[in-house]
PDB file of C-alpha atoms in Angstrom:
ATOM      1  CA  UNK A   1       5.410 -15.279  -8.783  1.00 93.00           C
ATOM      2  CA  UNK A   2       5.724 -12.834  -5.879  1.00 98.00           C
ATOM      3  CA  UNK A   3       3.768 -13.886  -2.803  1.00 98.00           C
ATOM      4  CA  UNK A   4       3.620 -10.308  -1.561  1.00 99.00           C
ATOM      5  CA  UNK A   5       3.533  -7.331  -3.950  1.00 99.00           C
ATOM      6  CA  UNK A   6       3.881  -3.763  -2.705  1.00 99.00           C
ATOM      7  CA  UNK A   7       3.120  -0.775  -4.905  1.00 99.00           C
ATOM      8  CA  UNK A   8       3.985   2.913  -4.582  1.00 99.00           C
ATOM      9  CA  UNK A   9       1.156   4.433  -6.683  1.00 99.00           C
ATOM     10  CA  UNK A  10       2.727   7.575  -8.133  1.00 98.00           C
ATOM     11  CA  UNK A  11       1.759   9.791 -11.038  1.00 98.00           C
ATOM     12  CA  UNK A  12      -1.895  10.704 -10.539  1.00 97.00           C
ATOM     13  CA  UNK A  13      -1.344  14.489 -10.705  1.00 96.00           C
ATOM     14  CA  UNK A  14       0.920  14.269 -13.788  1.00 98.00           C
ATOM     15  CA  UNK A  15      -1.640  12.043 -15.486  1.00 99.00           C
ATOM     16  CA  UNK A  16      -4.300  14.704 -14.951  1.00 98.00           C
ATOM     17  CA  UNK A  17      -2.026  17.600 -15.981  1.00 98.00           C
ATOM     18  CA  UNK A  18      -1.105  15.852 -19.266  1.00 98.00           C
ATOM     19  CA  UNK A  19      -4.834  15.779 -20.080  1.00 98.00           C
ATOM     20  CA  UNK A  20      -5.586  19.353 -18.895  1.00 98.00           C
ATOM     21  CA  UNK A  21      -7.729  17.955 -16.104  1.00 98.00           C
ATOM     22  CA  UNK A  22      -7.849  19.026 -12.438  1.00 95.00           C
ATOM     23  CA  UNK A  23      -5.659  17.090  -9.994  1.00 93.00           C
ATOM     24  CA  UNK A  24      -8.728  15.519  -8.441  1.00 93.00           C
ATOM     25  CA  UNK A  25      -9.440  13.774 -11.761  1.00 96.00           C
ATOM     26  CA  UNK A  26      -6.061  12.052 -11.524  1.00 97.00           C
ATOM     27  CA  UNK A  27      -6.730  10.934  -7.945  1.00 95.00           C
ATOM     28  CA  UNK A  28     -10.135   9.585  -8.976  1.00 96.00           C
ATOM     29  CA  UNK A  29      -8.667   7.610 -11.847  1.00 97.00           C
ATOM     30  CA  UNK A  30      -5.869   6.410  -9.570  1.00 97.00           C
ATOM     31  CA  UNK A  31      -8.410   5.147  -7.052  1.00 95.00           C
ATOM     32  CA  UNK A  32     -10.284   3.293  -9.782  1.00 96.00           C
ATOM     33  CA  UNK A  33      -7.056   1.727 -10.942  1.00 98.00           C
ATOM     34  CA  UNK A  34      -6.238   0.538  -7.421  1.00 97.00           C
ATOM     35  CA  UNK A  35      -9.413  -1.500  -7.590  1.00 96.00           C
ATOM     36  CA  UNK A  36      -8.515  -2.878 -11.008  1.00 97.00           C
ATOM     37  CA  UNK A  37      -4.978  -3.840  -9.980  1.00 98.00           C
ATOM     38  CA  UNK A  38      -6.375  -5.581  -6.919  1.00 98.00           C
ATOM     39  CA  UNK A  39      -8.499  -7.693  -9.265  1.00 97.00           C
ATOM     40  CA  UNK A  40      -5.389  -8.394 -11.365  1.00 98.00           C
ATOM     41  CA  UNK A  41      -3.554  -9.548  -8.258  1.00 98.00           C
ATOM     42  CA  UNK A  42      -6.333 -11.979  -7.487  1.00 98.00           C
ATOM     43  CA  UNK A  43      -6.246 -13.372 -11.049  1.00 98.00           C
ATOM     44  CA  UNK A  44      -2.488 -13.860 -10.766  1.00 98.00           C
ATOM     45  CA  UNK A  45      -2.861 -15.657  -7.428  1.00 98.00           C
ATOM     46  CA  UNK A  46      -0.822 -13.081  -5.512  1.00 99.00           C
ATOM     47  CA  UNK A  47      -1.687 -13.543  -1.846  1.00 99.00           C
ATOM     48  CA  UNK A  48      -0.659 -10.176  -0.372  1.00 99.00           C
ATOM     49  CA  UNK A  49      -0.949  -6.761  -1.966  1.00 99.00           C
ATOM     50  CA  UNK A  50       0.137  -3.569  -0.132  1.00 99.00           C
ATOM     51  CA  UNK A  51      -0.773  -0.188  -1.652  1.00 99.00           C
ATOM     52  CA  UNK A  52       0.869   3.066  -0.495  1.00 99.00           C
ATOM     53  CA  UNK A  53      -2.269   5.152  -0.432  1.00 97.00           C
ATOM     54  CA  UNK A  54      -1.622   8.150   1.829  1.00 97.00           C
ATOM     55  CA  UNK A  55       1.656   8.782   3.604  1.00 97.00           C
ATOM     56  CA  UNK A  56       2.136  10.633   6.871  1.00 97.00           C
ATOM     57  CA  UNK A  57       4.009  13.271   4.809  1.00 95.00           C
ATOM     58  CA  UNK A  58       1.010  13.828   2.491  1.00 95.00           C
ATOM     59  CA  UNK A  59      -0.588  16.054   5.162  1.00 96.00           C
ATOM     60  CA  UNK A  60       1.907  18.710   3.946  1.00 94.00           C
ATOM     61  CA  UNK A  61      -0.031  19.088   0.708  1.00 91.00           C
ATOM     62  CA  UNK A  62      -2.530  21.861   0.265  1.00 88.00           C
ATOM     63  CA  UNK A  63      -5.571  21.789   2.527  1.00 90.00           C
ATOM     64  CA  UNK A  64      -7.957  21.516  -0.413  1.00 89.00           C
ATOM     65  CA  UNK A  65      -6.055  18.567  -1.929  1.00 89.00           C
ATOM     66  CA  UNK A  66      -5.906  16.716   1.390  1.00 93.00           C
ATOM     67  CA  UNK A  67      -9.646  17.276   1.942  1.00 92.00           C
ATOM     68  CA  UNK A  68     -10.304  15.940  -1.563  1.00 90.00           C
ATOM     69  CA  UNK A  69      -8.167  12.866  -0.936  1.00 92.00           C
ATOM     70  CA  UNK A  70      -9.962  12.119   2.354  1.00 94.00           C
ATOM     71  CA  UNK A  71     -13.341  12.517   0.634  1.00 93.00           C
ATOM     72  CA  UNK A  72     -12.332  10.194  -2.162  1.00 92.00           C
ATOM     73  CA  UNK A  73     -11.027   7.642   0.337  1.00 94.00           C
ATOM     74  CA  UNK A  74     -14.338   7.685   2.203  1.00 95.00           C
ATOM     75  CA  UNK A  75     -16.353   7.462  -1.003  1.00 93.00           C
ATOM     76  CA  UNK A  76     -14.461   4.505  -2.373  1.00 92.00           C
ATOM     77  CA  UNK A  77     -14.456   2.610   0.917  1.00 92.00           C
ATOM     78  CA  UNK A  78     -18.240   3.067   1.225  1.00 93.00           C
ATOM     79  CA  UNK A  79     -18.864   2.227  -2.419  1.00 93.00           C
ATOM     80  CA  UNK A  80     -16.404  -0.530  -3.172  1.00 93.00           C
ATOM     81  CA  UNK A  81     -15.573  -2.319   0.109  1.00 94.00           C
ATOM     82  CA  UNK A  82     -18.519  -4.700  -0.146  1.00 94.00           C
ATOM     83  CA  UNK A  83     -17.521  -5.751  -3.653  1.00 95.00           C
ATOM     84  CA  UNK A  84     -13.970  -6.446  -2.527  1.00 96.00           C
ATOM     85  CA  UNK A  85     -15.197  -8.349   0.540  1.00 96.00           C
ATOM     86  CA  UNK A  86     -17.564 -10.335  -1.665  1.00 96.00           C
ATOM     87  CA  UNK A  87     -14.633 -11.341  -3.801  1.00 96.00           C
ATOM     88  CA  UNK A  88     -12.896 -12.897  -0.830  1.00 97.00           C
ATOM     89  CA  UNK A  89     -10.487 -10.029  -0.109  1.00 98.00           C
ATOM     90  CA  UNK A  90      -9.264  -9.373   3.440  1.00 98.00           C
ATOM     91  CA  UNK A  91      -8.733  -5.667   3.910  1.00 98.00           C
ATOM     92  CA  UNK A  92      -6.144  -4.389   6.411  1.00 98.00           C
ATOM     93  CA  UNK A  93      -5.266  -0.752   7.058  1.00 98.00           C
ATOM     94  CA  UNK A  94      -1.682  -0.105   8.075  1.00 98.00           C
ATOM     95  CA  UNK A  95      -0.504   3.205   9.528  1.00 98.00           C
ATOM     96  CA  UNK A  96      -1.503   5.606  12.255  1.00 98.00           C
ATOM     97  CA  UNK A  97      -5.265   5.314  11.870  1.00 97.00           C
ATOM     98  CA  UNK A  98      -5.893   7.365  14.991  1.00 96.00           C
ATOM     99  CA  UNK A  99      -4.463  10.360  13.088  1.00 96.00           C
ATOM    100  CA  UNK A 100      -7.166  10.138  10.426  1.00 97.00           C
ATOM    101  CA  UNK A 101     -10.534  11.915  10.589  1.00 96.00           C
ATOM    102  CA  UNK A 102     -12.822  10.053  13.022  1.00 97.00           C
ATOM    103  CA  UNK A 103     -15.362   8.998  10.429  1.00 96.00           C
ATOM    104  CA  UNK A 104     -12.667   7.506   8.159  1.00 97.00           C
ATOM    105  CA  UNK A 105     -10.974   5.713  11.068  1.00 98.00           C
ATOM    106  CA  UNK A 106     -14.328   4.177  12.043  1.00 97.00           C
ATOM    107  CA  UNK A 107     -14.993   3.109   8.476  1.00 97.00           C
ATOM    108  CA  UNK A 108     -11.568   1.446   8.265  1.00 98.00           C
ATOM    109  CA  UNK A 109     -12.237  -0.520  11.459  1.00 98.00           C
ATOM    110  CA  UNK A 110     -15.656  -1.539  10.171  1.00 97.00           C
ATOM    111  CA  UNK A 111     -14.268  -2.790   6.853  1.00 98.00           C
ATOM    112  CA  UNK A 112     -11.483  -4.714   8.571  1.00 98.00           C
ATOM    113  CA  UNK A 113     -13.936  -6.501  10.825  1.00 98.00           C
ATOM    114  CA  UNK A 114     -16.290  -7.352   7.977  1.00 98.00           C
ATOM    115  CA  UNK A 115     -13.484  -8.898   5.870  1.00 98.00           C
ATOM    116  CA  UNK A 116     -11.397 -10.577   8.560  1.00 97.00           C
ATOM    117  CA  UNK A 117     -12.371 -14.135   7.610  1.00 97.00           C
ATOM    118  CA  UNK A 118     -11.529 -13.757   3.902  1.00 98.00           C
ATOM    119  CA  UNK A 119      -8.393 -15.389   2.619  1.00 97.00           C
ATOM    120  CA  UNK A 120      -8.292 -15.071  -1.151  1.00 98.00           C
ATOM    121  CA  UNK A 121      -6.063 -11.977  -1.030  1.00 98.00           C
ATOM    122  CA  UNK A 122      -4.934  -9.768   1.831  1.00 99.00           C
ATOM    123  CA  UNK A 123      -5.042  -6.143   0.701  1.00 99.00           C
ATOM    124  CA  UNK A 124      -3.005  -3.865   2.945  1.00 99.00           C
ATOM    125  CA  UNK A 125      -3.945  -0.228   2.478  1.00 98.00           C
ATOM    126  CA  UNK A 126      -1.299   2.105   3.883  1.00 98.00           C
ATOM    127  CA  UNK A 127      -2.975   5.202   5.303  1.00 98.00           C
ATOM    128  CA  UNK A 128      -1.253   7.945   7.280  1.00 98.00           C
ATOM    129  CA  UNK A 129       1.748   5.644   7.015  1.00 99.00           C
ATOM    130  CA  UNK A 130       5.410   6.505   7.564  1.00 98.00           C
ATOM    131  CA  UNK A 131       7.901   3.702   7.957  1.00 99.00           C
ATOM    132  CA  UNK A 132      10.438   5.552  10.127  1.00 98.00           C
ATOM    133  CA  UNK A 133       7.741   6.386  12.666  1.00 97.00           C
ATOM    134  CA  UNK A 134       6.457   2.785  12.477  1.00 98.00           C
ATOM    135  CA  UNK A 135       9.886   1.541  13.538  1.00 98.00           C
ATOM    136  CA  UNK A 136      10.205   4.146  16.306  1.00 98.00           C
ATOM    137  CA  UNK A 137       6.770   3.253  17.642  1.00 97.00           C
ATOM    138  CA  UNK A 138       7.630  -0.448  17.603  1.00 98.00           C
ATOM    139  CA  UNK A 139      10.829   0.183  19.551  1.00 97.00           C
ATOM    140  CA  UNK A 140       8.967   2.324  22.101  1.00 97.00           C
ATOM    141  CA  UNK A 141       6.436  -0.463  22.674  1.00 97.00           C
ATOM    142  CA  UNK A 142       9.222  -2.918  23.403  1.00 98.00           C
ATOM    143  CA  UNK A 143      10.912  -0.489  25.793  1.00 96.00           C
ATOM    144  CA  UNK A 144       7.654   0.263  27.640  1.00 96.00           C
ATOM    145  CA  UNK A 145       6.914  -3.424  28.147  1.00 95.00           C
ATOM    146  CA  UNK A 146      10.461  -4.357  29.085  1.00 96.00           C
ATOM    147  CA  UNK A 147      10.905  -6.814  26.270  1.00 96.00           C
ATOM    148  CA  UNK A 148      14.289  -7.364  24.703  1.00 96.00           C
ATOM    149  CA  UNK A 149      14.841  -5.374  21.540  1.00 93.00           C
ATOM    150  CA  UNK A 150      15.459  -8.028  18.954  1.00 97.00           C
ATOM    151  CA  UNK A 151      14.504  -8.242  15.235  1.00 97.00           C
ATOM    152  CA  UNK A 152      11.869 -10.837  15.979  1.00 98.00           C
ATOM    153  CA  UNK A 153      10.222  -8.820  18.773  1.00 98.00           C
ATOM    154  CA  UNK A 154      10.372  -5.555  16.825  1.00 98.00           C
ATOM    155  CA  UNK A 155       8.769  -7.129  13.749  1.00 98.00           C
ATOM    156  CA  UNK A 156       5.845  -8.262  15.884  1.00 98.00           C
ATOM    157  CA  UNK A 157       5.103  -4.624  16.675  1.00 98.00           C
ATOM    158  CA  UNK A 158       5.127  -3.336  13.109  1.00 99.00           C
ATOM    159  CA  UNK A 159       1.833  -2.395  11.440  1.00 98.00           C
ATOM    160  CA  UNK A 160       2.269  -5.178   8.901  1.00 98.00           C
ATOM    161  CA  UNK A 161       2.707  -8.070  11.327  1.00 98.00           C
ATOM    162  CA  UNK A 162       2.110 -11.019  10.696  1.00 97.00           C
ATOM    163  CA  UNK A 163       2.090 -10.362   6.938  1.00 98.00           C
ATOM    164  CA  UNK A 164       5.187 -11.745   5.176  1.00 98.00           C
ATOM    165  CA  UNK A 165       7.699  -9.223   3.836  1.00 98.00           C
ATOM    166  CA  UNK A 166       7.272  -8.028   0.225  1.00 99.00           C
ATOM    167  CA  UNK A 167       8.958  -9.991  -2.522  1.00 98.00           C
ATOM    168  CA  UNK A 168       8.548  -7.226  -5.086  1.00 99.00           C
ATOM    169  CA  UNK A 169       8.011  -3.461  -4.740  1.00 99.00           C
ATOM    170  CA  UNK A 170       6.842  -1.540  -7.782  1.00 99.00           C
ATOM    171  CA  UNK A 171       6.927   2.199  -8.093  1.00 99.00           C
ATOM    172  CA  UNK A 172       5.088   3.864 -10.971  1.00 99.00           C
ATOM    173  CA  UNK A 173       5.664   7.386 -12.289  1.00 99.00           C
ATOM    174  CA  UNK A 174       9.402   7.289 -12.993  1.00 98.00           C
ATOM    175  CA  UNK A 175      10.942   8.260  -9.633  1.00 98.00           C
ATOM    176  CA  UNK A 176      13.448   5.807  -8.226  1.00 98.00           C
ATOM    177  CA  UNK A 177      13.060   5.936  -4.440  1.00 97.00           C
ATOM    178  CA  UNK A 178      10.907   4.205  -1.855  1.00 98.00           C
ATOM    179  CA  UNK A 179       9.707   7.320   0.018  1.00 98.00           C
ATOM    180  CA  UNK A 180       9.575   6.065   3.627  1.00 98.00           C
ATOM    181  CA  UNK A 181       7.584   2.966   2.653  1.00 99.00           C
ATOM    182  CA  UNK A 182       8.158  -0.421   4.313  1.00 99.00           C
ATOM    183  CA  UNK A 183      11.792   0.386   5.115  1.00 99.00           C
ATOM    184  CA  UNK A 184      12.246  -2.469   7.608  1.00 98.00           C
ATOM    185  CA  UNK A 185      10.179  -4.946   5.617  1.00 99.00           C
ATOM    186  CA  UNK A 186      11.902  -4.323   2.311  1.00 98.00           C
ATOM    187  CA  UNK A 187      15.492  -5.180   3.334  1.00 97.00           C
ATOM    188  CA  UNK A 188      15.642  -7.889   0.668  1.00 97.00           C
ATOM    189  CA  UNK A 189      12.727  -6.869  -1.523  1.00 98.00           C
ATOM    190  CA  UNK A 190      13.282  -6.655  -5.250  1.00 98.00           C
ATOM    191  CA  UNK A 191      12.560  -3.141  -6.610  1.00 98.00           C
ATOM    192  CA  UNK A 192      11.014  -2.347  -9.988  1.00 99.00           C
ATOM    193  CA  UNK A 193      10.592   1.185 -11.324  1.00 99.00           C
ATOM    194  CA  UNK A 194       8.514   2.128 -14.317  1.00 99.00           C
ATOM    195  CA  UNK A 195       7.843   5.416 -16.135  1.00 99.00           C
ATOM    196  CA  UNK A 196       4.175   4.465 -16.468  1.00 99.00           C
ATOM    197  CA  UNK A 197       1.907   6.748 -14.460  1.00 99.00           C
ATOM    198  CA  UNK A 198      -0.264   4.990 -11.933  1.00 99.00           C
ATOM    199  CA  UNK A 199      -3.649   5.519 -13.691  1.00 99.00           C
ATOM    200  CA  UNK A 200      -2.114   3.849 -16.801  1.00 99.00           C
ATOM    201  CA  UNK A 201      -0.583   0.921 -14.952  1.00 99.00           C
ATOM    202  CA  UNK A 202      -2.606  -2.096 -16.022  1.00 99.00           C
ATOM    203  CA  UNK A 203      -2.413  -5.896 -16.202  1.00 99.00           C
ATOM    204  CA  UNK A 204       0.119  -5.768 -19.029  1.00 99.00           C
ATOM    205  CA  UNK A 205       2.393  -3.437 -17.046  1.00 99.00           C
ATOM    206  CA  UNK A 206       2.010  -5.572 -13.950  1.00 99.00           C
ATOM    207  CA  UNK A 207       2.953  -8.671 -15.856  1.00 99.00           C
ATOM    208  CA  UNK A 208       6.067  -6.906 -17.180  1.00 99.00           C
ATOM    209  CA  UNK A 209       7.114  -6.210 -13.594  1.00 99.00           C
ATOM    210  CA  UNK A 210       6.493  -9.802 -12.576  1.00 99.00           C
ATOM    211  CA  UNK A 211       8.436 -11.215 -15.543  1.00 98.00           C
ATOM    212  CA  UNK A 212      11.334  -8.964 -14.657  1.00 98.00           C
ATOM    213  CA  UNK A 213      11.112 -10.222 -11.040  1.00 98.00           C
ATOM    214  CA  UNK A 214      11.092 -13.871 -12.180  1.00 97.00           C
ATOM    215  CA  UNK A 215      14.344 -13.305 -14.076  1.00 96.00           C
ATOM    216  CA  UNK A 216      16.214 -12.144 -10.962  1.00 93.00           C
ATOM    217  CA  UNK A 217      18.335 -14.306  -8.674  1.00 86.00           C
ATOM    218  CA  UNK A 218      17.425 -13.583  -5.095  1.00 81.00           C
ATOM    219  CA  UNK A 219      20.393 -14.192  -2.790  1.00 81.00           C
ATOM    220  CA  UNK A 220      19.235 -12.411   0.383  1.00 75.00           C
ATOM    221  CA  UNK A 221      22.712 -11.159   1.119  1.00 73.00           C
ATOM    222  CA  UNK A 222      24.511 -14.396   0.114  1.00 64.00           C
ATOM    223  CA  UNK A 223      26.447 -15.160  -3.051  1.00 61.00           C
TER     224      UNK A 223
END
C-alpha cells in the first residue's frame, strides 16, 4: 500500500464536453470527486494524499475560467473543510499561496491552523504550484542564508517538507506526463496513467492503480 499517493486530476473539461455541459460543470464534479477520493484514501489507510489542484501555469487559462475555478475553490473550502477536519484530516496547502487572491489565501491559512493537530490523513492541496519554481525558490533561500546547497538542506525548503516523498503518482485523463508536479519529490515515484477522466475516477479505479503498484519491484536505482 502506498504511504503517500499523489494525483494529477485531469479530464474535467473533457468530461463536461462529452455530456454537452459547460466546463464549469466538469470542474464542479471534479471538486466533488476530490472529496470522495480523499474519503477512499482514508478507508485504505493511506497516510498522505497530494492533489494537483491549480498549477502556476493555470493562470494562462481564460479569465472567466480562472475566476470560476477560484470561486469553486472558495466555495468548497468554506463548505467542506469542517467535514474533512471532523474526519481527522490535516489539510496543508502547497504552492505560492501569496499569489492567490487575498480572501482565498486567508481561508487556506485558517483551514491549515484548524486542522493542524489531525493525523488520520494529511491532505496536501497544491495551489498556484509549480515544481520548477519551488526548486528555484528553495535554492535561493539556501543562498540567502549562506547554507550549503545539499539535497538534505534543499528538501527542507520545499513546500512539501517534512512530508515523505510520493510512492505512487496517478494521472487521470490519458495524458502521460507529470506537468511540473513534484519533480524533485518524484525521483523514484512509481507512475500510473489511466484513460479514466477525473470525475469518473472512483474507488474501483483507485484500487486498480494500487494493485498495479503492489505488483512492481521498487529498486530505487539499484538492481
